[in-house]
Coordinates of C-alpha atoms and ligand atoms in Angstrom, one line a residue:
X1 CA -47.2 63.7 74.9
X2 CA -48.6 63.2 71.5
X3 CA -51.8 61.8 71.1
X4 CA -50.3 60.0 68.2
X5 CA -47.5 58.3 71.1
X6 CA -50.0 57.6 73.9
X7 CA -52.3 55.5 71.3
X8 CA -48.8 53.8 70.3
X9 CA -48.2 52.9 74.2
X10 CA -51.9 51.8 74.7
X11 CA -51.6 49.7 72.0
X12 CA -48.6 48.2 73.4
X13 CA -49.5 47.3 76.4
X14 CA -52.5 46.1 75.2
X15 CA -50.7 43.6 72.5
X16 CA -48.1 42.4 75.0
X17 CA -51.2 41.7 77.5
X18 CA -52.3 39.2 74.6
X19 CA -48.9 37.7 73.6
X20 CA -48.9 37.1 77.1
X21 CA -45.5 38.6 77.8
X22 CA -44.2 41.8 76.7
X23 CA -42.9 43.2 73.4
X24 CA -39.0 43.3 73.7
X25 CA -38.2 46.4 70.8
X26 CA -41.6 47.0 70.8
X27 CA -40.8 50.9 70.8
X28 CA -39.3 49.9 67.1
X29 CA -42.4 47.8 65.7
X30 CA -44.1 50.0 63.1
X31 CA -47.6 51.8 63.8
X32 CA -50.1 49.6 63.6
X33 CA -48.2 46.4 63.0
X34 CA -49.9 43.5 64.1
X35 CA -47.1 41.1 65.7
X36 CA -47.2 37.3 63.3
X37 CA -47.9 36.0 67.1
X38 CA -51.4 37.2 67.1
X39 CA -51.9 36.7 63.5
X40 CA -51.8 32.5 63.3
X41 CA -55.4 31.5 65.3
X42 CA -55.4 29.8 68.2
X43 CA -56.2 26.5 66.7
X44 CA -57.9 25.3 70.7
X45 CA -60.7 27.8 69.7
X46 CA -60.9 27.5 66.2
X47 CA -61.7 23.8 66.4
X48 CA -62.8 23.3 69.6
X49 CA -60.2 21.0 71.0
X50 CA -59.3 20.8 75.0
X51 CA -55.9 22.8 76.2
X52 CA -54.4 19.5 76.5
X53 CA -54.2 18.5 72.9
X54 CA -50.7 18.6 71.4
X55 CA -50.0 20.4 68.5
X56 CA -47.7 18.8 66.0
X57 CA -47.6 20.8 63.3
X58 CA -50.2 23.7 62.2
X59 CA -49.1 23.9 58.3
X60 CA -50.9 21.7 57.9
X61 CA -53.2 21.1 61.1
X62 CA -52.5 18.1 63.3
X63 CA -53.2 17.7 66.6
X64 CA -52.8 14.5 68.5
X65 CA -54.5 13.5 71.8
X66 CA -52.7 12.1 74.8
X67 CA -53.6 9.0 76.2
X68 CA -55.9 10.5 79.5
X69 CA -57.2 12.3 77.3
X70 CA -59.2 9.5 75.4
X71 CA -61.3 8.0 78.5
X72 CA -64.4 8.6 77.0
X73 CA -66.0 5.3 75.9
X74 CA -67.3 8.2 72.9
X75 CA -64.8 10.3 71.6
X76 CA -66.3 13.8 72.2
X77 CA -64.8 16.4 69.7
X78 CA -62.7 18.1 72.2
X79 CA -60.2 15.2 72.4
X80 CA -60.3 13.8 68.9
X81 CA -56.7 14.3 67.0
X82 CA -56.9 16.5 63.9
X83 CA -54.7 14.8 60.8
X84 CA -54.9 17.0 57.4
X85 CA -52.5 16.7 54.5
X86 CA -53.6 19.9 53.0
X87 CA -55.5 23.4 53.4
X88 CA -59.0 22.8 55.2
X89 CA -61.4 23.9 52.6
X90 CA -63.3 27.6 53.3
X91 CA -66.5 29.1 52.4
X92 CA -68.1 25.8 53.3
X93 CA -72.2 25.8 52.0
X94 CA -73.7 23.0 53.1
X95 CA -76.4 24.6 50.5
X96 CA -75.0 23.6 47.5
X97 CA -72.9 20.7 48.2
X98 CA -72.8 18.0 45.9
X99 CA -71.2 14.5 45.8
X100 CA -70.4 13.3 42.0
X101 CA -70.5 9.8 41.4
X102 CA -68.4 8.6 38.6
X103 CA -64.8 6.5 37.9
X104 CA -64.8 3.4 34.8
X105 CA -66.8 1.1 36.3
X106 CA -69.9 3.1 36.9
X107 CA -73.2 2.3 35.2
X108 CA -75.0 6.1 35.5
X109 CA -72.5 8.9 36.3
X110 CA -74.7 11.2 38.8
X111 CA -74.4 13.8 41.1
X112 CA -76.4 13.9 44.7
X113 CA -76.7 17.0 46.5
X114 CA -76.3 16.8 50.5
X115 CA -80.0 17.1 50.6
X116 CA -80.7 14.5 48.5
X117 CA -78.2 12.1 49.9
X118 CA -79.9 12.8 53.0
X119 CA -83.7 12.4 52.0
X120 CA -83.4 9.7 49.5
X121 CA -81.1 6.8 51.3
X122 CA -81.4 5.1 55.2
X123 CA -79.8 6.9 57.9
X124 CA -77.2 4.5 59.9
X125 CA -75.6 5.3 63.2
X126 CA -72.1 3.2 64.2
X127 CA -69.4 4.1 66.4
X128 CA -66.3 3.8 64.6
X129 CA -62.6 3.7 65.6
X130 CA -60.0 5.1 63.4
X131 CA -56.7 5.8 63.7
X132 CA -53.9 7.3 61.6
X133 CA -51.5 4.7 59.8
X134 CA -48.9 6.5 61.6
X135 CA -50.0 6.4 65.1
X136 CA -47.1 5.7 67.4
X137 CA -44.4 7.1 64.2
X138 CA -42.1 8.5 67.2
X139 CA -41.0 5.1 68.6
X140 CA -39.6 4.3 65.9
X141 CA -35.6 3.5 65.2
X142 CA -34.3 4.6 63.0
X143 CA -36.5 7.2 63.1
X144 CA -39.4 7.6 60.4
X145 CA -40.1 10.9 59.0
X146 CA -43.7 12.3 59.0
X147 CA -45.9 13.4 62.1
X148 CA -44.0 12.3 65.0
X149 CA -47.5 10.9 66.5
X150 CA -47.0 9.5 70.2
X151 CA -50.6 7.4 71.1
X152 CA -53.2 9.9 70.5
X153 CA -53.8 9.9 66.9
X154 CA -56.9 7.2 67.4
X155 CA -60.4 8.4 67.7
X156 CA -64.1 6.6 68.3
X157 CA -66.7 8.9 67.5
X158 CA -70.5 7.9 66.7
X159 CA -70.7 8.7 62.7
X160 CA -74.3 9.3 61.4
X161 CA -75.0 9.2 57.8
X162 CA -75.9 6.8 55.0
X163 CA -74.5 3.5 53.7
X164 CA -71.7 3.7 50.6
X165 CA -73.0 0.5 49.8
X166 CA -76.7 2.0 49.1
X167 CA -75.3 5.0 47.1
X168 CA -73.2 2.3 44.9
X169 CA -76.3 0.2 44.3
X170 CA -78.1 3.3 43.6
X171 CA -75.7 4.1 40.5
X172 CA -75.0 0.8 39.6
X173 CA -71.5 -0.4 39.3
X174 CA -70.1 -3.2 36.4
X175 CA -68.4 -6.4 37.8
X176 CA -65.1 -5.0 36.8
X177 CA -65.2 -3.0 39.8
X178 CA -62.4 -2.9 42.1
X179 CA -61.6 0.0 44.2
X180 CA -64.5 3.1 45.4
X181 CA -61.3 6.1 45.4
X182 CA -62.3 9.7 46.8
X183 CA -62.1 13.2 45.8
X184 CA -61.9 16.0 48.7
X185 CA -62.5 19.9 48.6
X186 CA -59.7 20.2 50.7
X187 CA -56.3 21.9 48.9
X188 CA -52.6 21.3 48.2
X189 CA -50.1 23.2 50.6
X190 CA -48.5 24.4 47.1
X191 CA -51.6 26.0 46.1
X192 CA -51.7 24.3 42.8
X193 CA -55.0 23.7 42.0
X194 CA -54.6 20.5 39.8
X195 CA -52.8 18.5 43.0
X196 CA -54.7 17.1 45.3
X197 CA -53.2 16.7 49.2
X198 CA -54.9 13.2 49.3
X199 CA -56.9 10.8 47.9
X200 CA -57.5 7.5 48.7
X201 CA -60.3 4.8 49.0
X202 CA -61.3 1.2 49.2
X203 CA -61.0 -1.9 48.1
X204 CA -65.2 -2.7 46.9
X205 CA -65.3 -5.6 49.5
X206 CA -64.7 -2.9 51.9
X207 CA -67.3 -0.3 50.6
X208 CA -70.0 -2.6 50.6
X209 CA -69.3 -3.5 54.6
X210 CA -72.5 -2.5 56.7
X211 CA -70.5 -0.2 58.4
X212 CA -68.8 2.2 56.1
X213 CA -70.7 5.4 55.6
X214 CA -70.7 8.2 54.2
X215 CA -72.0 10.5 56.9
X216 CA -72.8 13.7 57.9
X217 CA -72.8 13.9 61.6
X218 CA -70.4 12.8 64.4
X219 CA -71.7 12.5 67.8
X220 CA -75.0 13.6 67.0
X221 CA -74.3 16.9 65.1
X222 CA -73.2 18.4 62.2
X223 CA -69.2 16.9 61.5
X224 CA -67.0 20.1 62.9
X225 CA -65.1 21.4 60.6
X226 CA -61.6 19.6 61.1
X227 CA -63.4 16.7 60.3
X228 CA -64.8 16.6 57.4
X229 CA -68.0 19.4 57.4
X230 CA -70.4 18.4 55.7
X231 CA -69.6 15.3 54.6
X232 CA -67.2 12.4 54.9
X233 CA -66.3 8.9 54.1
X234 CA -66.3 6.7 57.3
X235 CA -64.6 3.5 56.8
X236 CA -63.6 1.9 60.6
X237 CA -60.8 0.1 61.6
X238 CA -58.8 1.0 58.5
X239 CA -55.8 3.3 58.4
X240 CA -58.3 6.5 59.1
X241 CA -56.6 8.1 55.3
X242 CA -59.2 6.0 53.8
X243 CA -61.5 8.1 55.3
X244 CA -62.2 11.1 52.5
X245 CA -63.2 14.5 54.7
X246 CA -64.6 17.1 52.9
X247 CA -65.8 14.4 50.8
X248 CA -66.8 15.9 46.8
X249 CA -66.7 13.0 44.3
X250 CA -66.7 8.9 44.9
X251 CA -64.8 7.1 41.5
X252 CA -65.7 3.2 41.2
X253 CA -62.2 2.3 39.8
X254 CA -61.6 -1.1 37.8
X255 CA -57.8 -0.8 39.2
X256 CA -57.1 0.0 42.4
X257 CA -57.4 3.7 42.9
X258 CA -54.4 5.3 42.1
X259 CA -54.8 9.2 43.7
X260 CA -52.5 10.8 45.6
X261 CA -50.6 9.1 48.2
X262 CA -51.9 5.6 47.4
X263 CA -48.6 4.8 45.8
X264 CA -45.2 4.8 46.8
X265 CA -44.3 4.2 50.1
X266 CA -47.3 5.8 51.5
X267 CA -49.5 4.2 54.0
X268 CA -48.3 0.9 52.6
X269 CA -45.7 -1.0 54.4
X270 CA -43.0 -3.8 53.7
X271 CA -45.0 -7.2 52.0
X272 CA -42.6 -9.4 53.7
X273 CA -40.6 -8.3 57.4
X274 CA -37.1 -6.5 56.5
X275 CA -34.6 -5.2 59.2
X276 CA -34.4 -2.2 60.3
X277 CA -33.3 0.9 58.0
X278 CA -33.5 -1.5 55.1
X279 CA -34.3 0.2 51.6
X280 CA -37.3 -1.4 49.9
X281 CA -38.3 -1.5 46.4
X282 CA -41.8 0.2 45.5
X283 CA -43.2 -3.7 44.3
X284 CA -42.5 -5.0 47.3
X285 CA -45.0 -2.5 49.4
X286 CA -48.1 -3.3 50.2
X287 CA -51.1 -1.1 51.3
X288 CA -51.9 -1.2 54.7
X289 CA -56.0 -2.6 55.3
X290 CA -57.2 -3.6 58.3
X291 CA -55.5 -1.6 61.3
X292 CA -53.3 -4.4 63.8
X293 CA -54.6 -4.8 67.9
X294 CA -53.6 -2.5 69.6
X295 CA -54.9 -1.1 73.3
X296 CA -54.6 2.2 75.1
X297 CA -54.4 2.5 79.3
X298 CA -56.6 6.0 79.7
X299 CA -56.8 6.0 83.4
X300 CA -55.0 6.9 85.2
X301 CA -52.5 8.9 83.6
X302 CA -48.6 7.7 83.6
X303 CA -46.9 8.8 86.7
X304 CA -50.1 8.8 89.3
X305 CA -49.3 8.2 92.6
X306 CA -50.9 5.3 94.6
X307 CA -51.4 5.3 98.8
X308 CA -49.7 1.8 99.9
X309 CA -52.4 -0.4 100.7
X310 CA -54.8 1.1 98.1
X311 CA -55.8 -0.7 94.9
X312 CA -55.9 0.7 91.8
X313 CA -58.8 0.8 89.0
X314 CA -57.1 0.8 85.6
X315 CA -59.2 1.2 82.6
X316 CA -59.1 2.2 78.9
X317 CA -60.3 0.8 75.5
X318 CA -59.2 -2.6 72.9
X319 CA -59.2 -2.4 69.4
X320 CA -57.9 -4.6 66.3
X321 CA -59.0 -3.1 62.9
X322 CA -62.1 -5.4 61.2
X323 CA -61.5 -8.0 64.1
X324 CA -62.9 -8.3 67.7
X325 CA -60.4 -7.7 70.5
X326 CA -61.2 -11.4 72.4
X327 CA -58.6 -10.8 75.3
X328 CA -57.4 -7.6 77.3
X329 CA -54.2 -8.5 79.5
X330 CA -51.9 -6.2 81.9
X331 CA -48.7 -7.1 83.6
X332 CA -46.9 -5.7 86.1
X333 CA -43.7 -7.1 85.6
X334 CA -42.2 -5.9 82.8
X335 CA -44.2 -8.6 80.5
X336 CA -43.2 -11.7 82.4
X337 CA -46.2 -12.6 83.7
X338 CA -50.2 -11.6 82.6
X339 CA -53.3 -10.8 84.4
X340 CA -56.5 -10.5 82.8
X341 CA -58.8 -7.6 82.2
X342 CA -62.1 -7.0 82.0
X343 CA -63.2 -6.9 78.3
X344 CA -66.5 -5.4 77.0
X345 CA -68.4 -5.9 73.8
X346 CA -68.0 -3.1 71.7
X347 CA -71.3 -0.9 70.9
X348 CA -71.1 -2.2 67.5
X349 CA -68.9 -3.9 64.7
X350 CA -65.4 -1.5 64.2
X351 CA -65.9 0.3 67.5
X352 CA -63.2 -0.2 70.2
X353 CA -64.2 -1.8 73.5
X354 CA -63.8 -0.7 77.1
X355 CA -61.5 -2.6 79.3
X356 CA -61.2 -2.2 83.2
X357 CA -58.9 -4.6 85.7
X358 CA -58.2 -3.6 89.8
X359 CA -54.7 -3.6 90.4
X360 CA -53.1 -4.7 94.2
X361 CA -49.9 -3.8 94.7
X362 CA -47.1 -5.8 96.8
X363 CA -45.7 -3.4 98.2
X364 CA -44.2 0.0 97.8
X365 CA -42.5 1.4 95.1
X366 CA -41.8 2.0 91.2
X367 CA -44.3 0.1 89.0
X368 CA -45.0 -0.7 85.7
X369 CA -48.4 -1.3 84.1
X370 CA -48.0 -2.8 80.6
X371 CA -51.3 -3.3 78.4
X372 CA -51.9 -6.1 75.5
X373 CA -55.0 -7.2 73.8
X374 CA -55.4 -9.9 71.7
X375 CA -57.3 -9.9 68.7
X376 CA -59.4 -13.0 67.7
X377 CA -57.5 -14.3 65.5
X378 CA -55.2 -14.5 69.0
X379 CA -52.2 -12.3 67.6
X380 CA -51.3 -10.2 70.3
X381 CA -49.5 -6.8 70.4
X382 CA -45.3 -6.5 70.4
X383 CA -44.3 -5.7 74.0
X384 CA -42.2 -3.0 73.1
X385 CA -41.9 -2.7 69.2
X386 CA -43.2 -4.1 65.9
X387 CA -41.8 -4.7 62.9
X388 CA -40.0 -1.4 61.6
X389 CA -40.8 0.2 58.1
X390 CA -39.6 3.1 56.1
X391 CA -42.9 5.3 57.1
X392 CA -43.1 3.9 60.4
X393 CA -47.1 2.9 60.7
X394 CA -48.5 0.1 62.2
X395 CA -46.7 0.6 65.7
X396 CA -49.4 -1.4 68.1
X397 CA -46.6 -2.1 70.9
X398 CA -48.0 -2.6 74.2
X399 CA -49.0 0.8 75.7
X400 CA -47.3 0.8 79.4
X401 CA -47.7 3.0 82.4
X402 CA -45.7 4.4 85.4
X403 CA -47.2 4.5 88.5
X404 CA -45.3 4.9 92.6
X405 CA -47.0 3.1 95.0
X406 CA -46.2 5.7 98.1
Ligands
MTE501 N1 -59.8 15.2 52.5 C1 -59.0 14.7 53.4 N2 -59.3 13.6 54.0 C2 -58.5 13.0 55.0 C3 -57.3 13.6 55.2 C4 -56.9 14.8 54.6 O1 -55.9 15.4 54.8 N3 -57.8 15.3 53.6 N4 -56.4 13.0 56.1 C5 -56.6 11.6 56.3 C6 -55.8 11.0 57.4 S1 -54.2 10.6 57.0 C7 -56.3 10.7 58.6 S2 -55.4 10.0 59.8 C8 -57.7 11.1 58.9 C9 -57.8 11.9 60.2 O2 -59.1 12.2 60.5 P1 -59.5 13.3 61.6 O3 -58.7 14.5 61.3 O4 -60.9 13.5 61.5 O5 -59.1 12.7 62.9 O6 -58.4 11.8 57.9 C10 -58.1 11.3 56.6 N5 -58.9 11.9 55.6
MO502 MO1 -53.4 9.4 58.8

């Protein structure tokens, strides 16, 4: 044999071994080809996310979570979902980072480097929920097009970094000020340089909020790099596209912020109710704020198995956008009749809060555990769905869980 051949055959066997199955035609695959099925990377190691995460789409990244997944009272990094709109930036230097300040209503237009941001302004720590306007999309009928996100796209990390609402006094802002909009390094799928994938904001009432940082760390270190690396506007319990990764440049607007995907249909929804599959007109869409209640059922996972005679511990976590969750309910009949949970406190303003109930079953058989918060406002969540809307965000129906008591 060739020498030429046998380092051909190694090399087969060797690539099949890390496709995982072998090459069919591989004797017809050109010397030194490297199959497109080890070229993408295997976005579980690039970014650090558990085996269990579901990809949706990796053009751009997203990644949801699935409901078991999110036990944690924390959000570790492993199990938060992934939503980009465009290229995640590369070459990253934390070095020379800067964050311009500027937009009509500023007083001085000035530019802070991470350092400086870091150094000259209060370091805040919050745990903060935030999930994607389009959480839940795939319930949806007739269907909405977009990310077809199950439950997982909600998150609640502990953000570290410093107040938006220092940084604004810092510059000085005019009393024409309506809207703080951001500018991110990340890039357009196109590759045209003048669009921009997203960029969002909000309302000044909203910036100046205690809570919304612009930070640097999640859980204690540096943000990874599907997150935002190395710096990123953190505004809880909003649609979490108001929250700028790869955050470059702050504008304080005297209109609301008009970057890309703030118009249109996008993350805005019908002002007023309209049936299903209706067409609505661009006035009549407003942008969504402050996220609805909603609730998640983390343990144990849909379809456990329950020993007759045994009780069973549910638990998971409460949350309702700028509003405290007051009440945490579960039935086991289909919604006719409630039981309550245990609700706790959350850690802080905007962070979700832990729930826990011990479940007795009657007897054996095919259950049915159906989860609703209330909110304190007491709006509770739709039992199976809300109302529907061209993009389909906003679905807070009642998460519900299978379970065979044996
Ligand atoms: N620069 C930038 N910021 C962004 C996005 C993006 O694509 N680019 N996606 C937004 C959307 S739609 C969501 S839901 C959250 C997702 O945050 P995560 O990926 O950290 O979970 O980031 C928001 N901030
Ligand atoms: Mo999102």
């Amino acid at each position: 044999m060739k020498r030429r051949e046998f380092n051909q055959r190694l090399s087969l066997a060797a690539l099949s071994g890390l496709l995982g199955t072998r090459i069919v035609f591989g004797n017809k695959m050109p010397l030194g080809y490297i199959p497109l099925g080890l070229q993408d990377p295997d976005p579980f190691e690039l970014f650090q996310k558990n085996k269990e995460m579901v990809v949706l789409n990796d053009k751009p990244w997203n990644m949801e979570a699935q409901a078991h997944l999110l036990n944690d009272r924390v959000t570790p990094n492993e199990f938060m979902f992934i939503r980009n709109n465009g290229k995640i930036p590369e070459n990253i230097n934390p070095k020379t980072w800067e964050l311009v300040l500027d937009g009509e209503s500023i007083r001085t237009k000035k530019t802070y480097s991470l350092q400086e941001l870091k150094t000259k302004f209060p370091h805040y720590t919050y745990q903060l929920t935030l999930e994607c306007g389009g959480n839940g999309r795939s319930e949806f009928t007739p269907p909405a097009k977009g990310n077809q996100w199950t439950v997982g796209a909600v998150s609640s990390a502990k953000w570290t970094g410093v107040r938006l609402r220092d940084i604004l006094e810092d510059v000085g802002f005019k009393s024409d000020t309506v809207y703080i909009g951001y500018h991110a390094a990340d890039t357009h799928l196109s590759g045209d340089p003048s669009k921009e994938p997203i960029s969002r904001g909000v309302p000044l009432e909203k910036a100046l909020q205690d809570e919304t940082l612009v930070a640097f760390q999640m859980n204690g270190k540096d943000i990874p790099l599907a997150h935002g690396f190395p710096l990123r506007l953190v505004c809880g319990g909003w649609p979490a596209s108001a929250s700028g990764k790869w955050l470059t440049r702050l504008s304080i607007r005297n209109q609301v912020h008009d970057g890309a995907k703030m118009g249109g249909s996008s993350y805005r929804v019908p002002c007023e109710t309209v049936a299903p599959g209706s067409e609505v007109n661009k006035e009549n869409m407003c942008i969504i704020e402050s996220m609805p209640v909603k609730s998640l059922i983390t343990s144990p996972r849909s379809g456990a198995l329950i020993q007759s005679g045994q009780k069973l511990k549910i638990n998971g976590h409460a949350w309702a956008g700028e509003l405290k969750v007051e009440k945490m309910s579960y039935s086991l009949d289909f919604g006719s009749t409630w039981q309550n949970c245990a609700l706790e406190a959350p850690a802080n303003r905007l962070a979700w809060q832990h729930f826990s109930a011990t479940i007795a079953f009657p007897k054996k058989g095919y259950y049915e555990i159906w989860a609703s918060a209330t909110d304190e406002n007491g709006k509770s969540q739709p039992m199976v769905l809300p109302g529907w809307n061209p993009k389909g965000y906003l679905n807070n129906a009642c998460h519900r869980i299978a379970v065979k008591v044996v």
